[in-house]
CSV table of C-alpha atoms and ligand atoms in Angstrom, one decimal:
chain,number,residue,atom,x,y,z
A,265,UNK,CA,25.9,-39.8,38.0
A,266,UNK,CA,22.6,-38.1,38.8
A,267,UNK,CA,22.5,-35.9,41.8
A,268,UNK,CA,19.5,-34.7,43.8
A,269,UNK,CA,19.9,-30.9,44.3
A,270,UNK,CA,19.5,-30.0,48.0
A,271,UNK,CA,22.1,-27.3,48.5
A,272,UNK,CA,23.0,-24.6,45.9
A,273,UNK,CA,26.0,-22.4,45.9
A,274,UNK,CA,25.7,-19.0,44.2
A,275,UNK,CA,28.9,-17.1,43.4
A,276,UNK,CA,28.4,-13.3,42.9
A,277,UNK,CA,25.9,-11.5,45.2
A,278,UNK,CA,25.1,-8.7,42.8
A,279,UNK,CA,21.7,-8.1,41.3
A,280,UNK,CA,21.5,-11.5,39.6
A,281,UNK,CA,23.3,-13.6,42.2
A,282,UNK,CA,21.2,-12.2,45.0
A,283,UNK,CA,18.0,-12.7,42.9
A,284,UNK,CA,19.1,-16.4,42.2
A,285,UNK,CA,19.7,-17.0,46.0
A,286,UNK,CA,16.3,-15.4,46.7
A,287,UNK,CA,14.3,-17.8,44.4
A,288,UNK,CA,16.3,-20.8,45.4
A,289,UNK,CA,15.7,-20.2,49.2
A,290,UNK,CA,12.0,-19.6,48.6
A,291,UNK,CA,11.8,-22.8,46.7
A,292,UNK,CA,13.3,-24.7,49.8
A,293,UNK,CA,16.9,-25.1,48.7
A,294,UNK,CA,19.7,-24.4,51.2
A,295,UNK,CA,21.9,-21.7,49.7
A,296,UNK,CA,25.5,-20.6,50.2
A,297,UNK,CA,26.0,-17.1,48.8
A,298,UNK,CA,29.6,-16.1,47.9
A,299,UNK,CA,31.3,-12.9,46.6
A,300,UNK,CA,34.8,-11.3,46.7
A,301,UNK,CA,34.1,-9.7,50.1
A,302,UNK,CA,31.8,-10.1,53.1
A,303,UNK,CA,30.5,-6.6,52.5
A,304,UNK,CA,29.3,-7.5,49.0
A,305,UNK,CA,27.6,-10.6,50.5
A,306,UNK,CA,25.9,-8.6,53.1
A,307,UNK,CA,24.7,-6.0,50.6
A,308,UNK,CA,23.3,-8.9,48.6
A,309,UNK,CA,21.6,-10.3,51.7
A,310,UNK,CA,20.2,-6.8,52.4
A,311,UNK,CA,18.7,-6.6,48.9
A,312,UNK,CA,17.1,-10.1,49.2
A,313,UNK,CA,15.7,-9.1,52.5
A,314,UNK,CA,14.2,-6.0,51.1
A,315,UNK,CA,12.8,-7.7,48.0
A,316,UNK,CA,11.2,-10.4,50.1
A,317,UNK,CA,9.7,-7.8,52.3
A,318,UNK,CA,8.1,-6.3,49.3
A,319,UNK,CA,6.7,-9.7,48.3
A,320,UNK,CA,5.2,-10.0,51.8
A,321,UNK,CA,3.6,-6.5,51.4
A,322,UNK,CA,2.1,-7.6,48.1
A,323,UNK,CA,0.9,-10.9,49.6
A,324,UNK,CA,3.0,-12.9,47.1
A,325,UNK,CA,4.7,-14.7,50.1
A,326,UNK,CA,3.9,-15.1,53.8
A,327,UNK,CA,6.1,-13.6,56.6
A,328,UNK,CA,6.8,-17.1,57.7
A,329,UNK,CA,8.0,-18.1,54.2
A,330,UNK,CA,10.2,-14.9,54.1
A,331,UNK,CA,11.8,-15.9,57.5
A,332,UNK,CA,12.3,-19.5,56.6
A,333,UNK,CA,13.9,-18.6,53.2
A,334,UNK,CA,16.3,-16.1,54.8
A,335,UNK,CA,17.4,-18.7,57.3
A,336,UNK,CA,18.2,-21.0,54.4
A,337,UNK,CA,20.8,-18.6,53.0
A,338,UNK,CA,24.2,-18.6,54.6
A,339,UNK,CA,27.1,-16.2,53.6
A,340,UNK,CA,30.2,-17.9,52.2
A,341,UNK,CA,33.1,-15.6,52.4
A,342,UNK,CA,35.4,-18.5,51.4
A,343,UNK,CA,34.8,-20.8,48.4
A,344,UNK,CA,35.7,-23.7,50.8
A,345,UNK,CA,32.1,-23.2,52.2
A,346,UNK,CA,30.6,-24.4,48.8
A,347,UNK,CA,32.3,-27.8,49.1
A,348,UNK,CA,29.0,-29.5,50.2
A,349,UNK,CA,26.8,-28.0,47.4
A,350,UNK,CA,25.1,-30.2,44.8
A,351,UNK,CA,24.9,-27.3,42.3
A,352,UNK,CA,26.9,-24.1,42.0
A,353,UNK,CA,25.6,-21.2,39.9
A,354,UNK,CA,28.3,-18.8,39.0
A,355,UNK,CA,26.9,-15.3,38.6
A,356,UNK,CA,30.0,-13.0,38.9
A,357,UNK,CA,30.6,-10.1,36.5
A,358,UNK,CA,30.4,-10.8,32.8
A,359,UNK,CA,34.2,-11.3,32.3
A,360,UNK,CA,35.6,-14.6,30.9
A,361,UNK,CA,38.8,-14.3,32.8
A,362,UNK,CA,37.2,-13.8,36.1
A,363,UNK,CA,34.9,-16.7,35.6
A,364,UNK,CA,37.7,-19.0,34.5
A,365,UNK,CA,39.7,-18.0,37.7
A,366,UNK,CA,36.6,-18.8,39.8
A,367,UNK,CA,36.2,-22.2,38.2
A,368,UNK,CA,39.9,-23.0,38.6
A,369,UNK,CA,39.7,-22.2,42.4
A,370,UNK,CA,36.3,-23.9,42.9
A,371,UNK,CA,36.5,-27.2,41.0
A,372,UNK,CA,39.0,-28.9,43.3
A,373,UNK,CA,36.8,-28.1,46.3
A,374,UNK,CA,33.5,-29.5,44.9
A,375,UNK,CA,32.1,-33.0,45.2
A,376,UNK,CA,33.0,-34.9,42.0
A,377,UNK,CA,29.2,-35.3,41.1
A,378,UNK,CA,28.3,-31.7,41.7
A,379,UNK,CA,26.9,-29.8,38.7
A,380,UNK,CA,28.5,-26.4,37.8
A,381,UNK,CA,26.3,-23.9,36.0
A,382,UNK,CA,26.9,-20.3,34.9
A,383,UNK,CA,24.5,-17.6,34.5
A,384,UNK,CA,26.5,-15.8,31.8
A,385,UNK,CA,24.5,-13.7,29.4
A,386,UNK,CA,26.7,-14.4,26.4
A,387,UNK,CA,30.0,-16.3,26.8
A,388,UNK,CA,30.4,-19.7,25.2
A,389,UNK,CA,29.3,-22.5,27.6
A,390,UNK,CA,31.5,-25.0,25.8
A,391,UNK,CA,34.5,-22.8,26.2
A,392,UNK,CA,33.9,-22.2,29.9
A,393,UNK,CA,33.2,-25.9,30.4
A,394,UNK,CA,36.5,-26.9,28.8
A,395,UNK,CA,38.4,-24.9,31.5
A,396,UNK,CA,36.8,-27.1,34.3
A,397,UNK,CA,37.3,-30.7,35.4
A,398,UNK,CA,33.6,-31.5,34.6
A,399,UNK,CA,32.5,-30.4,31.1
A,400,UNK,CA,29.8,-33.1,31.1
A,401,UNK,CA,28.4,-31.7,34.4
A,402,UNK,CA,28.7,-28.1,33.2
A,403,UNK,CA,25.6,-26.1,31.8
A,404,UNK,CA,24.3,-22.6,31.2
A,405,UNK,CA,21.4,-21.7,33.5
A,406,UNK,CA,20.6,-18.2,32.4
A,407,UNK,CA,18.2,-16.3,34.6
A,408,UNK,CA,16.4,-13.1,33.6
A,409,UNK,CA,16.5,-9.8,35.6
A,410,UNK,CA,14.8,-9.3,38.0
A,411,UNK,CA,15.0,-13.0,38.9
A,412,UNK,CA,12.1,-13.1,41.3
A,413,UNK,CA,9.7,-11.6,38.8
A,414,UNK,CA,10.8,-13.0,35.5
A,415,UNK,CA,9.4,-16.4,34.5
A,416,UNK,CA,12.0,-17.4,31.9
A,417,UNK,CA,15.2,-19.3,32.3
A,418,UNK,CA,17.3,-20.1,29.2
A,419,UNK,CA,19.0,-23.5,29.5
A,420,UNK,CA,22.1,-23.8,27.3
A,421,UNK,CA,23.9,-27.0,26.8
A,422,UNK,CA,27.7,-27.0,25.9
A,423,UNK,CA,28.9,-29.6,23.5
A,424,UNK,CA,29.9,-31.9,26.3
A,425,UNK,CA,27.0,-31.4,28.6
A,426,UNK,CA,25.6,-34.8,29.6
A,427,UNK,CA,21.9,-35.6,29.3
A,428,UNK,CA,21.7,-36.3,33.0
A,429,UNK,CA,23.0,-32.8,33.7
A,430,UNK,CA,20.5,-31.2,31.5
A,431,UNK,CA,17.7,-33.3,33.1
A,432,UNK,CA,18.7,-32.4,36.7
A,433,UNK,CA,18.9,-28.7,35.7
A,434,UNK,CA,15.6,-28.7,34.0
A,435,UNK,CA,14.0,-30.4,37.1
A,436,UNK,CA,15.7,-27.7,39.3
A,437,UNK,CA,14.3,-24.8,37.2
A,438,UNK,CA,10.8,-26.4,37.3
A,439,UNK,CA,11.1,-26.6,41.1
A,440,UNK,CA,11.7,-22.8,41.1
A,441,UNK,CA,8.4,-22.5,39.3
A,442,UNK,CA,10.0,-21.0,36.2
A,443,UNK,CA,9.6,-21.8,32.5
A,444,UNK,CA,12.6,-23.0,30.4
A,445,UNK,CA,13.6,-22.2,26.8
A,446,UNK,CA,16.4,-24.3,25.4
A,447,UNK,CA,19.0,-22.5,23.4
A,448,UNK,CA,22.0,-23.8,21.5
A,449,UNK,CA,25.5,-22.7,22.6
A,450,UNK,CA,26.0,-19.6,20.3
A,451,UNK,CA,27.1,-16.1,21.4
A,452,UNK,CA,24.5,-14.5,23.6
A,453,UNK,CA,22.1,-17.4,23.1
A,454,UNK,CA,18.5,-16.4,22.3
A,455,UNK,CA,17.2,-13.5,24.5
A,456,UNK,CA,20.3,-11.4,24.4
A,457,UNK,CA,21.1,-12.2,20.7
A,458,UNK,CA,17.9,-10.4,19.9
A,459,UNK,CA,17.6,-7.9,22.8
A,460,UNK,CA,21.1,-6.4,23.0
A,461,UNK,CA,21.5,-5.4,19.3
A,462,UNK,CA,18.2,-3.5,19.8
A,463,UNK,CA,19.6,-1.7,22.8
A,464,UNK,CA,22.9,-1.0,21.1
A,465,UNK,CA,20.9,0.5,18.2
A,466,UNK,CA,19.0,2.7,20.6
A,467,UNK,CA,22.3,4.0,21.8
A,468,UNK,CA,23.5,4.7,18.3
A,469,UNK,CA,20.2,6.5,17.7
A,470,UNK,CA,21.1,8.7,20.7
A,471,UNK,CA,24.8,9.0,19.7
A,472,UNK,CA,23.8,10.1,16.1
A,473,UNK,CA,21.4,12.7,17.5
A,474,UNK,CA,18.2,11.2,16.1
A,475,UNK,CA,16.5,11.5,19.4
A,476,UNK,CA,17.1,12.3,23.1
A,477,UNK,CA,17.2,9.8,25.9
A,478,UNK,CA,13.6,10.7,26.8
A,479,UNK,CA,12.2,10.6,23.2
A,480,UNK,CA,13.9,7.3,22.3
A,481,UNK,CA,12.5,5.6,25.3
A,482,UNK,CA,9.0,7.2,24.8
A,483,UNK,CA,9.1,6.1,21.1
A,484,UNK,CA,9.7,2.5,21.9
A,485,UNK,CA,7.2,2.4,24.9
A,486,UNK,CA,4.3,4.0,23.1
A,487,UNK,CA,5.3,3.1,19.5
A,488,UNK,CA,6.3,-0.5,20.0
A,489,UNK,CA,4.4,-1.2,23.2
A,490,UNK,CA,7.6,-2.1,25.2
A,491,UNK,CA,7.1,-2.0,28.9
A,492,UNK,CA,10.4,-0.1,29.3
A,493,UNK,CA,12.4,2.1,27.0
A,494,UNK,CA,15.6,0.5,25.6
A,495,UNK,CA,17.8,3.1,27.4
A,496,UNK,CA,16.0,2.6,30.7
A,497,UNK,CA,16.5,-1.2,30.2
A,498,UNK,CA,20.1,-0.8,29.5
A,499,UNK,CA,20.5,1.1,32.7
A,500,UNK,CA,18.6,-1.7,34.5
A,501,UNK,CA,20.8,-4.5,33.0
A,502,UNK,CA,24.0,-2.6,33.7
A,503,UNK,CA,26.0,-0.8,30.9
A,504,UNK,CA,29.1,-2.9,31.7
A,505,UNK,CA,27.1,-6.0,31.1
A,506,UNK,CA,25.6,-4.6,27.9
A,507,UNK,CA,29.0,-3.7,26.6
A,508,UNK,CA,30.4,-7.2,27.4
A,509,UNK,CA,27.5,-8.9,25.7
A,510,UNK,CA,28.0,-6.7,22.5
A,511,UNK,CA,31.7,-7.5,22.5
A,512,UNK,CA,31.0,-11.3,22.7
A,513,UNK,CA,28.5,-10.9,19.8
A,514,UNK,CA,31.0,-8.8,17.8
A,515,UNK,CA,33.9,-11.1,18.3
A,516,UNK,CA,32.0,-14.4,18.4
A,517,UNK,CA,30.0,-13.7,15.2
A,518,UNK,CA,32.7,-11.6,13.4
A,519,UNK,CA,30.0,-9.3,12.1
A,520,UNK,CA,30.3,-5.5,12.1
A,521,UNK,CA,26.6,-5.1,12.7
A,522,UNK,CA,27.3,-6.0,16.4
A,523,UNK,CA,29.9,-3.2,16.8
A,524,UNK,CA,29.3,-1.8,20.4
A,525,UNK,CA,28.3,1.9,20.1
A,526,UNK,CA,31.2,4.3,21.1
A,527,UNK,CA,28.8,6.1,23.4
A,528,UNK,CA,28.2,2.9,25.4
A,529,UNK,CA,32.0,2.4,25.7
A,530,UNK,CA,32.3,6.0,26.9
A,531,UNK,CA,29.6,5.7,29.6
A,532,UNK,CA,31.3,2.4,30.8
A,533,UNK,CA,34.7,4.2,30.9
A,534,UNK,CA,33.2,6.9,33.0
A,535,UNK,CA,31.9,4.3,35.5
A,536,UNK,CA,28.3,5.3,34.6
A,537,UNK,CA,27.0,1.8,34.6
A,538,UNK,CA,23.3,2.4,35.2
A,539,UNK,CA,21.2,1.9,38.2
A,540,UNK,CA,23.8,0.1,40.2
A,541,UNK,CA,26.1,3.1,40.1
A,542,UNK,CA,23.2,5.6,40.2
A,543,UNK,CA,24.0,7.0,36.9
A,544,UNK,CA,23.8,5.8,33.3
A,545,UNK,CA,21.5,7.1,30.5
A,546,UNK,CA,19.5,8.4,33.5
A,547,UNK,CA,20.7,10.0,36.8
A,548,UNK,CA,19.1,8.2,39.7
A,549,UNK,CA,20.5,10.3,42.6
A,550,UNK,CA,17.4,12.4,43.0
A,551,UNK,CA,13.7,11.5,43.6
A,552,UNK,CA,13.0,10.9,39.9
A,553,UNK,CA,15.4,9.7,37.2
A,554,UNK,CA,16.8,12.6,35.1
A,555,UNK,CA,18.1,11.9,31.5
A,556,UNK,CA,21.8,12.4,31.2
A,557,UNK,CA,21.6,13.5,27.5
B,131,NAD,N1,22.1,-7.7,34.6
B,131,NAD,C1,21.3,-8.5,33.9
B,131,NAD,O1,20.3,-8.1,33.5
B,131,NAD,C2,21.7,-10.0,33.7
B,131,NAD,C3,20.7,-10.9,33.2
B,131,NAD,C4,21.1,-12.2,33.1
B,131,NAD,C5,22.4,-12.6,33.4
B,131,NAD,N2,23.3,-11.7,33.8
B,131,NAD,C6,24.7,-12.2,34.0
B,131,NAD,O2,24.8,-12.4,35.4
B,131,NAD,C7,26.2,-12.2,35.9
B,131,NAD,C8,26.2,-11.2,37.0
B,131,NAD,O3,25.6,-10.0,36.5
B,131,NAD,P1,25.0,-8.9,37.5
B,131,NAD,O4,24.0,-8.1,36.8
B,131,NAD,O5,24.6,-9.6,38.8
B,131,NAD,O6,26.3,-8.0,37.9
B,131,NAD,P2,26.6,-7.2,39.2
B,131,NAD,O7,27.6,-6.2,38.8
B,131,NAD,O8,25.4,-6.7,39.8
B,131,NAD,O9,27.2,-8.3,40.2
B,131,NAD,C9,28.4,-9.0,39.9
B,131,NAD,C10,29.0,-9.5,41.2
B,131,NAD,O10,30.1,-10.3,41.0
B,131,NAD,C11,31.1,-10.1,42.0
B,131,NAD,N3,32.3,-10.6,41.6
B,131,NAD,C12,33.2,-10.0,40.8
B,131,NAD,N4,34.3,-10.8,40.8
B,131,NAD,C13,34.2,-11.9,41.5
B,131,NAD,C14,34.9,-13.1,41.9
B,131,NAD,N5,36.1,-13.2,41.4
B,131,NAD,N6,34.3,-13.9,42.6
B,131,NAD,C15,33.0,-13.8,43.2
B,131,NAD,N7,32.3,-12.7,42.9
B,131,NAD,C16,32.8,-11.8,42.0
B,131,NAD,C17,31.0,-8.6,42.2
B,131,NAD,O11,31.6,-8.3,43.4
B,131,NAD,C18,29.5,-8.3,42.1
B,131,NAD,O12,28.9,-8.4,43.4
B,131,NAD,C19,26.9,-11.8,34.6
B,131,NAD,O13,27.5,-13.0,34.0
B,131,NAD,C20,25.8,-11.3,33.7
B,131,NAD,O14,26.1,-11.3,32.3
B,131,NAD,C21,23.0,-10.5,34.0
């Protein structure tokens, strides 16, 4: 059954979920934004508001478009409020058990024809789909960070994903004004299969004392023409998300070359998760970021 997407549910109002709600609302979709508490939803709404205000300042969107888009987003403290959505994009933390629990609660509430997508960075779409009542209407729609700025979306089909689900999802991403790259369902898909081992190697380079945080980032910016250093990028992605992706690669591909660096594990254990907790490879609590090693 092909559905026309009018209303989108977004689960997880963190940096990715709020970015997804932002671009959906600007593209004219009604959005219900959900998280574990109303505080989290409100903090997501505040960052959407702030990011849209920056777009108005830079004349990317008009003030009227900002107001109209904000009006299209409604907080959904309860998953019941997602019952009338045509597409739900799950963007909660990168933890398979958490995602499974969300799907178990959500599926009985959804319209039978609704499409269920996940923004997972690395977890098997086929395996997640199999835990739902709609594997043929389940797909990976993997946005890049920061969502309003990044042009690419990876579309990942699980083994059971129907052609109609893929086509509706492709049309949805087109309407957001983004480009798609189609990936097969293997651990971490394309972008993170390539990017995360590089970031992990940068952390090993730090761990083994080859260079400091600053010199590693400087080396890759000026020596490889990367717009951001790998450690700066790790902080931006979130070190918990980086670790989860490395674990999925390590376990999913059963190859020691994906072993997460012990220093990455230690930072996550300390709760130093990067920008979102104000401390990671850099300390963001002052006016300028200060390297932590
Ligand atoms: N950070 C990135 O660069 C990036 C890029 C692409 C995809 N992703 C993926 O997007 C997803 C979210 O990542 P993020 O960076 O936004 O993380 P984040 O930590 O900023 O946000 C995660 C949100 O999920 C919420 N959450 C936790 N448990 C929940 C539950 N049971 N129900 C509803 N919400 C719940 C948290 O409260 C939090 O607000 C992950 O799957 C991640 O792999 C991240």
